[in-house]
Amino acid sequence: MASQLNTVRRSAGARQSRRDNVLPFTPYRLASTARDSSTPGTTPYAQAVFALRLQEQRFQRSICKAAAQTAEAAPAPAASEAAAAPDADPATMDIRVGKIVKCEQHPDADSLYVEQIDVGEPEPRTIVSGLVKFVPLEAMQDRKVIVLCNLKPRNMRGIKSNGMVLCASNDAHDVVEPLAPPAEAPVGERVYFGEEGKNQAAPAEPNRVQKKKYWEAVQPLLKTDGEATARFRDAVMLTSAGPVRAASLTNANIA
C-alpha cells in the first residue's frame, strides 16, 4: 500500500514539474502592451514577442534603405523612355502633292482602291487605299491628293502599295476625307509645315523611316484644326499655293 502511494506521489510530482517548465499563458492585452511599449513585458512570452517585433522592425528598415539606394542609382523611367523615343519631326517624312491618273477597285478586296498616282516621278506610283466606303470611284479620278512617299512598299492583298494617301477621319472612323492641296499646287511638290519649314532637310530613306519609327512619332501629332486645315502641332501643312485642308472634318485625326 505504501509503495503504491509513493508511485502516485512520484507521478503527480512529474506532471507538476512539466507544468512548471511551460511558459504561462499571457493574455492578448499584455502581449499587445509589450509590443506597443519601448520596454518588454515581464513574462517570458511577452519578452519573446517583444524581441521578435524588434527583429521585424530592423528587417523592414534594412529593406527600405536598400530600396532607396536602388532608386537613387537607377535612371528615371520617363527620362530613359524619352531618350529612346525618336524625335517627332515632320521633315523626316516625304509628303507630296499627287494627282490620281487612274483608279479602279482592287480585284480581290471590296474595300480597296488601286490608284496610279503622279507624284512628280518618271512613272506614277501604285498605291492601295481603303477608301471604297468613303469616296465614290468617280470622285477619285483625276483628284489631287496628299501622298506619303517614303514608306517601305507593302503588299495589300497581292498588290504592292508604294505609299499612302493621307486622309482625315473622325474618332469613329466612319467618316474619312482625303486631304486636298490647293488646285494650283504643283504635282510632286513636297509639302512643309509652317513658313519656317520651307527650308526643311531632305526626307529620311524608307528603311530608316521604318527602323526609327519616324512615321509612328509624327502621325499622332497630325490633325485638322477648327477650320479643317491640316497641321502638325501648331504648324500648318503648306504648299506654295497655300494650306492643305480636309473637305469638312475639323479637329480630326490624319493618317
PDB file of N, CA and C in Angstrom, residues 7 12 25 29 34 43 60 84 102 128 203-204 210 226:
ATOM      1  N   THR A   7       4.252   5.723  -5.591  1.00  0.00           N
ATOM      2  CA  THR A   7       4.202   5.789  -7.060  1.00  0.00           C
ATOM      3  C   THR A   7       3.285   6.911  -7.525  1.00  0.00           C
ATOM      4  N   ALA A  12       2.522  12.452  -9.787  1.00  0.00           N
ATOM      5  CA  ALA A  12       1.979  13.800  -9.619  1.00  0.00           C
ATOM      6  C   ALA A  12       3.094  14.838  -9.630  1.00  0.00           C
ATOM      7  N   PHE A  25       0.457  31.230 -19.823  1.00  0.00           N
ATOM      8  CA  PHE A  25      -0.398  31.908 -20.797  1.00  0.00           C
ATOM      9  C   PHE A  25      -0.408  33.410 -20.490  1.00  0.00           C
ATOM     10  N   ARG A  29      -3.987  41.311 -24.157  1.00  0.00           N
ATOM     11  CA  ARG A  29      -3.753  42.691 -23.765  1.00  0.00           C
ATOM     12  C   ARG A  29      -2.309  42.897 -23.317  1.00  0.00           C
ATOM     13  N   ALA A  34       3.120  44.868 -24.530  1.00  0.00           N
ATOM     14  CA  ALA A  34       4.556  44.677 -24.694  1.00  0.00           C
ATOM     15  C   ALA A  34       5.011  45.089 -26.079  1.00  0.00           C
ATOM     16  N   THR A  43       6.682  38.895 -18.505  1.00  0.00           N
ATOM     17  CA  THR A  43       6.588  37.438 -18.658  1.00  0.00           C
ATOM     18  C   THR A  43       7.498  36.984 -19.793  1.00  0.00           C
ATOM     19  N   GLN A  60      12.605  45.416 -41.705  1.00  0.00           N
ATOM     20  CA  GLN A  60      11.874  46.325 -42.578  1.00  0.00           C
ATOM     21  C   GLN A  60      12.690  47.579 -42.876  1.00  0.00           C
ATOM     22  N   ALA A  84      14.915  57.249 -75.553  1.00  0.00           N
ATOM     23  CA  ALA A  84      14.853  56.178 -76.534  1.00  0.00           C
ATOM     24  C   ALA A  84      13.881  56.485 -77.661  1.00  0.00           C
ATOM     25  N   LYS A 102      -5.337  57.329-112.476  1.00  0.00           N
ATOM     26  CA  LYS A 102      -6.189  56.163-112.735  1.00  0.00           C
ATOM     27  C   LYS A 102      -6.567  55.539-111.409  1.00  0.00           C
ATOM     28  N   VAL A 128      -2.400  51.541-102.857  1.00  0.00           N
ATOM     29  CA  VAL A 128      -3.661  50.888-102.498  1.00  0.00           C
ATOM     30  C   VAL A 128      -4.236  51.609-101.287  1.00  0.00           C
ATOM     31  N   PRO A 203      14.122  64.293 -96.796  1.00  0.00           N
ATOM     32  CA  PRO A 203      13.426  63.269 -96.001  1.00  0.00           C
ATOM     33  C   PRO A 203      14.306  62.048 -95.765  1.00  0.00           C
ATOM     34  N   ALA A 204      13.936  61.282 -94.776  1.00  0.00           N
ATOM     35  CA  ALA A 204      14.661  60.046 -94.464  1.00  0.00           C
ATOM     36  C   ALA A 204      14.349  58.968 -95.491  1.00  0.00           C
ATOM     37  N   GLN A 210      11.314  53.214 -91.322  1.00  0.00           N
ATOM     38  CA  GLN A 210      10.769  52.023 -90.663  1.00  0.00           C
ATOM     39  C   GLN A 210      11.565  51.670 -89.417  1.00  0.00           C
ATOM     40  N   GLY A 226      -9.825  73.714 -86.183  1.00  0.00           N
ATOM     41  CA  GLY A 226     -11.243  74.066 -86.198  1.00  0.00           C
ATOM     42  C   GLY A 226     -11.760  74.539 -87.536  1.00  0.00           C
TER      43      GLY A 226
END
